[in-house]
Coordinates of C-alpha atoms in Angstrom, one line a residue:
M1 CA 185.0 190.6 72.6
N2 CA 181.1 189.6 72.7
E3 CA 179.0 191.6 74.8
K4 CA 178.0 188.5 77.1
I5 CA 181.7 187.9 78.1
A6 CA 182.1 191.6 78.7
N7 CA 179.2 191.6 81.1
L8 CA 180.5 188.4 82.6
I9 CA 183.7 190.2 83.3
A10 CA 182.0 193.3 84.6
N11 CA 180.3 191.4 87.3
Q12 CA 183.7 190.2 88.8
P13 CA 182.2 186.6 89.5
T14 CA 184.0 184.4 91.8
S15 CA 182.3 181.3 90.4
I16 CA 181.7 180.2 86.5
T17 CA 180.5 177.5 84.5
L18 CA 181.8 177.3 80.9
E19 CA 181.0 174.8 77.9
A20 CA 184.2 174.2 75.9
Y21 CA 182.4 172.9 72.9
K22 CA 180.6 176.3 72.7
M23 CA 183.5 178.5 73.3
P24 CA 187.0 179.1 71.6
L25 CA 190.1 178.9 73.3
S26 CA 190.6 182.5 72.9
E27 CA 187.5 183.4 74.7
F28 CA 188.4 181.2 77.7
Q29 CA 191.7 182.8 77.9
Y30 CA 190.3 186.2 77.9
I31 CA 188.0 185.5 80.7
V32 CA 190.4 183.8 83.0
R33 CA 193.0 186.5 82.5
N34 CA 190.5 189.2 83.4
C35 CA 189.0 187.1 86.3
P36 CA 191.9 186.8 88.7
Q37 CA 189.4 186.6 91.6
L38 CA 187.8 183.4 90.3
I39 CA 187.5 180.7 93.2
E40 CA 185.2 178.0 91.4
V41 CA 185.5 177.0 88.0
K42 CA 183.4 174.4 86.2
I43 CA 184.3 173.3 82.7
W44 CA 182.2 170.9 80.4
S45 CA 184.2 169.0 77.7
G46 CA 187.4 170.6 78.3
V47 CA 190.7 170.1 76.5
N48 CA 194.2 170.1 77.5
E49 CA 194.8 174.0 76.6
W50 CA 192.3 175.2 79.0
L51 CA 193.9 173.6 82.0
D52 CA 197.1 175.5 81.0
E53 CA 195.1 178.6 81.8
L54 CA 194.1 177.7 85.0
V55 CA 197.4 177.9 86.7
L56 CA 196.9 181.7 86.1
L57 CA 194.4 182.1 88.9
P58 CA 195.8 182.5 92.1
S59 CA 192.4 182.1 94.1
L60 CA 191.3 179.0 92.8
K61 CA 190.0 176.5 95.0
I62 CA 187.4 174.6 93.5
L63 CA 187.4 172.9 90.1
K64 CA 184.9 170.9 88.6
L65 CA 185.5 169.1 85.2
D66 CA 182.7 167.2 83.1
S67 CA 183.0 164.8 80.2
L68 CA 186.9 165.0 80.1
R69 CA 188.8 165.0 77.0
F70 CA 192.3 165.5 78.4
S71 CA 195.4 163.5 77.9
Q72 CA 197.7 162.4 80.7
K73 CA 199.8 165.6 80.0
G74 CA 196.6 167.6 80.7
L75 CA 195.5 165.9 83.7
K76 CA 198.9 166.5 85.1
K77 CA 198.3 170.2 85.0
I78 CA 195.4 169.7 87.5
C79 CA 198.1 168.5 90.2
E80 CA 200.1 171.9 89.5
L81 CA 196.8 173.8 91.2
K82 CA 198.2 173.5 94.8
N83 CA 195.5 175.8 96.2
L84 CA 192.8 173.4 95.3
V85 CA 190.6 172.3 98.2
H86 CA 187.7 170.8 95.9
L87 CA 188.2 168.5 92.9
E88 CA 185.5 167.0 90.9
L89 CA 186.4 164.7 87.7
N90 CA 183.3 163.4 86.1
E91 CA 183.3 160.8 83.2
C92 CA 187.0 160.6 83.8
E93 CA 188.0 157.6 81.8
K94 CA 191.5 158.5 80.9
I95 CA 192.7 158.7 84.7
T96 CA 195.3 156.3 85.3
S97 CA 197.8 155.7 88.1
N98 CA 200.3 158.2 87.0
F99 CA 197.5 160.9 87.6
F100 CA 197.1 159.5 91.2
S101 CA 200.7 159.4 91.8
E102 CA 200.8 163.2 91.0
L103 CA 197.7 164.0 93.0
V104 CA 199.5 163.8 96.2
N105 CA 200.8 167.2 95.3
L106 CA 197.5 168.8 96.3
Q107 CA 198.2 168.7 100.0
N108 CA 195.3 171.2 100.7
L109 CA 192.8 169.1 99.1
E110 CA 189.7 168.5 101.2
T111 CA 187.2 167.0 98.9
L112 CA 187.8 164.6 96.0
H113 CA 184.7 163.4 93.7
L114 CA 185.6 160.7 90.9
T115 CA 182.6 159.4 88.8
D116 CA 182.9 156.7 85.8
C117 CA 186.3 156.0 86.7
E118 CA 186.5 152.4 85.7
V119 CA 190.3 152.3 85.2
V120 CA 190.9 153.4 88.7
E121 CA 192.3 150.2 90.5
Y122 CA 192.6 149.3 94.2
D123 CA 196.2 150.4 94.5
D124 CA 195.3 153.8 93.2
L125 CA 193.9 154.3 96.7
K126 CA 197.2 154.2 98.1
Y127 CA 197.9 157.7 96.6
I128 CA 194.5 159.2 97.7
S129 CA 195.1 158.0 101.2
Q130 CA 198.3 160.4 101.3
L131 CA 196.3 163.3 100.8
P132 CA 196.6 164.6 104.5
N133 CA 193.6 167.0 104.6
L134 CA 191.1 165.0 102.4
S135 CA 187.8 165.0 104.4
S136 CA 185.3 163.9 101.7
L137 CA 185.7 161.2 99.0
F138 CA 183.2 160.0 96.3
L139 CA 184.0 157.2 94.2
Q140 CA 181.6 156.0 91.5
R141 CA 182.3 152.9 89.2
A142 CA 185.7 152.3 90.3
Y143 CA 187.4 148.8 90.5
I144 CA 188.8 149.2 94.0
T145 CA 188.0 145.7 96.2
S146 CA 188.7 145.3 99.6
R147 CA 192.4 145.7 99.2
G148 CA 191.9 149.3 97.9
V149 CA 189.3 150.2 100.6
S150 CA 192.1 149.0 103.3
Y151 CA 194.4 152.0 102.2
L152 CA 191.8 154.5 103.3
S153 CA 192.1 153.1 107.1
S154 CA 195.1 155.8 107.8
M155 CA 192.9 158.7 106.6
K156 CA 192.1 160.4 110.3
K157 CA 190.3 163.4 108.7
L158 CA 188.0 161.7 106.5
K159 CA 184.5 162.6 107.4
S160 CA 182.5 161.5 104.3
L161 CA 183.2 158.5 102.3
E162 CA 180.9 157.4 99.3
F163 CA 181.1 154.5 97.0
I164 CA 178.6 153.8 94.2
Y165 CA 178.8 150.8 92.0
C166 CA 182.1 149.9 93.6
D167 CA 183.2 146.2 94.8
V168 CA 183.7 147.0 98.5
E169 CA 183.6 143.5 99.8
D170 CA 185.4 143.1 103.2
G171 CA 186.7 146.6 103.1
M172 CA 184.5 147.9 105.8
L173 CA 186.4 145.6 108.2
K174 CA 189.5 148.2 108.0
L175 CA 187.5 151.3 108.1
H176 CA 185.7 151.1 111.4
D177 CA 188.4 152.9 113.3
L178 CA 188.5 156.1 111.3
P179 CA 187.9 158.4 114.1
S180 CA 186.5 161.4 112.1
L181 CA 183.9 159.3 109.8
E182 CA 180.5 160.6 110.0
K183 CA 178.9 159.9 106.7
L184 CA 179.1 156.6 104.8
K185 CA 177.2 155.7 101.5
L186 CA 177.3 152.4 99.7
D187 CA 175.0 152.3 96.9
Y188 CA 174.7 149.5 94.6
C189 CA 177.8 148.3 96.0
Y190 CA 178.8 144.6 96.9
V191 CA 179.5 144.3 100.5
S192 CA 180.2 140.8 102.0
G193 CA 178.2 139.8 105.1
R194 CA 181.4 140.3 107.2
G195 CA 181.7 143.7 105.8
L196 CA 178.2 144.6 106.9
Q197 CA 179.0 143.1 110.3
A198 CA 181.8 145.6 110.7
L199 CA 179.1 148.3 110.5
S200 CA 178.7 147.7 114.1
G201 CA 182.0 149.2 115.0
F202 CA 181.4 152.6 113.3
K203 CA 181.4 154.6 116.5
S204 CA 181.3 158.0 115.2
L205 CA 178.9 157.6 112.1
K206 CA 175.9 159.8 111.9
E207 CA 174.8 159.2 108.3
L208 CA 174.4 156.0 106.7
E209 CA 172.9 155.4 103.1
I210 CA 173.1 151.5 101.9
S211 CA 171.2 149.9 99.1
F212 CA 171.1 146.1 100.0
H213 CA 172.6 143.3 97.5
V214 CA 169.8 140.8 97.3
D215 CA 172.1 138.0 99.0
Y216 CA 172.7 139.8 102.2
A217 CA 169.6 142.1 102.6
D218 CA 168.2 140.1 105.7
N219 CA 166.9 141.1 109.0
T220 CA 170.7 140.4 110.2
A221 CA 172.0 143.5 108.1
L222 CA 169.6 145.7 110.3
R223 CA 171.0 144.3 113.4
Y224 CA 174.3 145.4 112.8
I225 CA 173.1 148.7 111.7
A226 CA 171.1 149.1 114.9
N227 CA 174.4 149.1 116.8
I228 CA 175.6 152.4 115.3
E229 CA 174.7 154.4 118.4
K230 CA 175.3 157.8 117.2
L231 CA 173.3 157.3 113.8
E232 CA 171.0 160.2 113.2
I233 CA 170.3 159.9 109.3
L234 CA 169.6 156.3 107.9
K235 CA 168.5 155.6 104.0
L236 CA 167.9 152.1 103.0
K237 CA 167.1 150.8 99.6
S238 CA 166.0 147.4 98.1
L239 CA 164.6 146.1 101.5
S240 CA 162.7 142.9 99.8
K241 CA 164.0 140.4 102.4
I242 CA 163.7 142.5 105.6
T243 CA 160.7 141.5 107.7
R244 CA 158.8 142.8 110.9
S245 CA 161.7 141.5 113.0
G246 CA 164.3 143.4 111.1
V247 CA 162.3 146.6 111.4
E248 CA 162.2 146.2 115.3
Y249 CA 165.9 146.4 115.3
L250 CA 165.7 150.1 113.9
T251 CA 163.9 151.1 117.2
R252 CA 167.2 150.7 119.0
L253 CA 168.5 153.7 117.3
N254 CA 167.9 156.3 120.0
H255 CA 169.3 159.2 118.1
L256 CA 167.8 158.7 114.5
K257 CA 166.0 161.8 113.1
T258 CA 165.8 161.1 109.4
L259 CA 164.7 157.9 107.8
I260 CA 164.5 157.3 104.1
L261 CA 163.0 154.0 102.7
E262 CA 163.0 152.9 99.1
R263 CA 161.3 149.4 98.3
P264 CA 160.6 148.6 101.7
W265 CA 158.2 145.5 101.0
W266 CA 157.8 144.0 104.5
G267 CA 154.3 143.7 106.0
Q268 CA 152.0 146.3 107.5
S269 CA 153.0 145.3 110.9
G270 CA 156.5 146.6 110.1
F271 CA 155.0 150.0 108.9
K272 CA 153.3 150.3 112.5
I273 CA 156.7 149.7 114.3
L274 CA 158.0 153.0 112.8
S275 CA 156.1 154.8 115.2
K276 CA 158.2 153.6 118.0
L277 CA 161.0 155.7 116.6
M278 CA 160.4 158.5 119.2
H279 CA 163.0 161.0 117.9
L280 CA 162.3 160.8 114.3
N281 CA 161.4 164.2 112.6
S282 CA 161.7 163.4 109.0
L283 CA 160.4 160.0 107.3
M284 CA 160.3 159.5 103.4
I285 CA 158.9 156.4 102.1
S286 CA 158.6 155.4 98.4
D287 CA 158.0 152.4 96.4
A288 CA 156.5 150.6 99.4
R289 CA 153.8 148.0 99.8
L290 CA 152.1 150.4 102.1
H291 CA 148.6 150.0 103.0
D292 CA 146.3 152.1 105.2
E293 CA 146.8 149.5 108.0
G294 CA 150.2 150.1 108.2
M295 CA 149.7 153.9 109.3
S296 CA 147.2 153.2 111.8
T297 CA 149.6 153.8 114.5
W298 CA 151.2 156.8 113.3
S299 CA 149.5 159.4 115.7
A300 CA 152.1 158.0 118.1
F301 CA 154.9 160.0 116.3
K302 CA 155.7 162.8 118.8
H303 CA 158.3 164.5 116.8
L304 CA 157.7 163.9 113.2
R305 CA 157.6 167.2 111.2
Y306 CA 158.4 166.1 107.7
L307 CA 156.7 163.2 105.7
E308 CA 157.1 162.0 102.1
I309 CA 155.0 159.4 100.6
G310 CA 155.6 158.4 97.0
R311 CA 154.6 155.7 94.6
C312 CA 152.6 153.7 97.3
F313 CA 149.9 152.3 95.1
W314 CA 147.8 150.6 98.1
M315 CA 147.4 153.9 100.2
T316 CA 144.0 155.4 100.1
D317 CA 142.2 158.3 101.6
T318 CA 142.1 156.4 104.8
G319 CA 145.7 156.6 104.7
I320 CA 145.7 160.1 104.5
K321 CA 143.3 160.1 107.5
Y322 CA 145.9 158.5 109.6
I323 CA 148.6 160.9 108.4
A324 CA 146.4 163.8 109.4
S325 CA 146.3 162.6 113.0
I326 CA 150.2 163.1 113.3
P327 CA 150.0 166.2 115.6
T328 CA 153.3 167.7 114.8
L329 CA 153.5 167.5 111.2
E330 CA 154.5 170.7 109.4
S331 CA 155.4 169.5 105.9
L332 CA 153.8 166.8 103.7
R333 CA 154.6 165.8 100.1
L334 CA 152.7 163.2 98.0
F335 CA 153.7 162.0 94.7
N336 CA 152.6 159.0 92.3
N337 CA 150.1 157.6 94.9
S338 CA 147.2 156.7 92.3
R339 CA 144.4 155.7 94.8
I340 CA 144.2 158.8 96.9
T341 CA 141.4 161.1 95.8
E342 CA 139.7 164.6 96.6
G343 CA 138.0 162.4 99.4
C344 CA 141.0 163.1 101.6
I345 CA 141.0 166.9 101.3
P346 CA 138.8 167.1 104.6
Y347 CA 141.5 165.1 106.5
L348 CA 144.1 167.4 105.3
Y349 CA 142.1 170.6 106.7
T350 CA 142.4 169.1 110.2
M351 CA 146.3 169.3 110.3
K352 CA 146.8 172.0 113.0
N353 CA 150.5 172.4 112.1
L354 CA 150.9 171.8 108.6
Q355 CA 152.7 174.9 106.7
Y356 CA 153.7 173.2 103.4
L357 CA 151.9 170.7 101.3
R358 CA 153.0 169.5 97.8
V359 CA 151.1 167.2 95.6
F360 CA 152.1 166.0 92.2
A361 CA 151.6 163.0 89.9
C362 CA 148.7 161.8 91.9
D363 CA 146.0 160.6 89.3
H364 CA 142.9 161.6 91.4
L365 CA 144.1 164.5 93.5
K366 CA 145.3 167.7 92.3
H367 CA 146.9 170.5 94.5
E368 CA 144.5 173.1 93.0
Q369 CA 141.5 171.3 94.5
V370 CA 143.0 172.0 98.1
D371 CA 141.9 175.6 99.5
A372 CA 144.7 177.1 101.5
S373 CA 142.1 179.4 103.3
N374 CA 140.7 176.3 105.1
F375 CA 143.9 175.6 107.0
Q376 CA 144.5 176.8 110.5
K377 CA 147.9 178.1 109.9
T378 CA 149.2 179.9 106.6
I379 CA 150.2 177.3 104.3
Q380 CA 152.4 176.9 101.0
I381 CA 150.6 174.6 98.5
T382 CA 152.5 173.5 95.4
S383 CA 152.8 170.8 92.8

C-alpha cells in the first residue's frame, strides 16, 4: 500500500473525501477496513462496489455522493446504512421511485440533500414524508409540483426546506402549519400568487430566501412576507417590479436582523427606507441601481454592524461618505464598484468602530492604498 494511504490510516480520520476515478477498488477497501471509526465519507464518481464496503463502517452517519454512477441495485445499498443521519446525493440522475420506497428504512435520517434529480416526481415525496426524524430537506431540479409538496405537510420535525428550480406552484398552501419550520428557500422556483399569499401563515419561520418569478414580483408579495412576524433573515432576488411602497412593507419586520438584496431596482427613496429597519445588523446589496442619494439617510442605522455592497455601478465616493456615517459599522465589504476611487479613503478613516475592510475588483480603489494605522481601532484589510 502506498505511503499516502498509510499516512491517512495512521491519522485515524473520522472524515474522508475520495475520488473513485483516481483510486482502484482495492485501495478503497483497504482504507474502509482499516478505518472503522469513520463518521463521514464523501465519494466522487463512485460505483456499486464501493457501496458494498460502506456497510462495514459501524459509525458511519454522514454520506455524500457526487457524480453518481450507481445502478438501482447499488443505490439500494445506501438504504441499508441504518445509522445514517445525513445523506447527500448530487447529480443523481438514476434515482427512481424504487429508491425512495427503500429510503424509508433510514429511520434516523435527519438531513436529505438531492440535486439534479429530474426523474424525481411528486409521489416520491410521499416516501420522504415517512422519514420520522427528517429536519432538513434540500431538493434541486425535481419535478414535484404542488401535489408533491403537499405530502410534506405531515413532517412535524422539519426545520429547513429548500427548493431550487422546482415547480412549487400552490404547494405553500399546505405547509404553513408545519410547527417546526424555521428556514424556507424558494430559489428559481415557480410559486403561484396563492402560494405566496400563504407565506403570511408561516408563524415559526425565521429565515426566508426567495427569488421572484417575473409574473408575481410586485409589492403584494412583500406585503405577504411582512406578515411573517418572527422573520430574522431575509434574502430577496430579482426585484425588478418592487417599488418604494413595497419596501415600506419590510419595515413591519420588527425582528429582522439580516437583509440580503440581489437586483433591487427600485428608486433611491426605496433605499432610504431601509434605514427604518431599526434592528438590522447585517445588510448585503448587489446588482442594485443604488445611487449616493439612496444612502443619505443611512446614518439612522443604530445597530448595523456588517455591510456589503457589490456591483453597484452608480455609487461614488460620496456614497462611501454616507456609509462612513453609520456609527456602529464594524465590517465593510466592497466589490465590483467601478466608480469609487482612492478619494473615498479619508471617509473610511473616520469610521470609529470599523475592524474589517475588504476591497476587491474595484477598478479605482485597491486595498493596498488604505493604511491600517490611520484607523482608530485595529483593523484587518484584505482583498
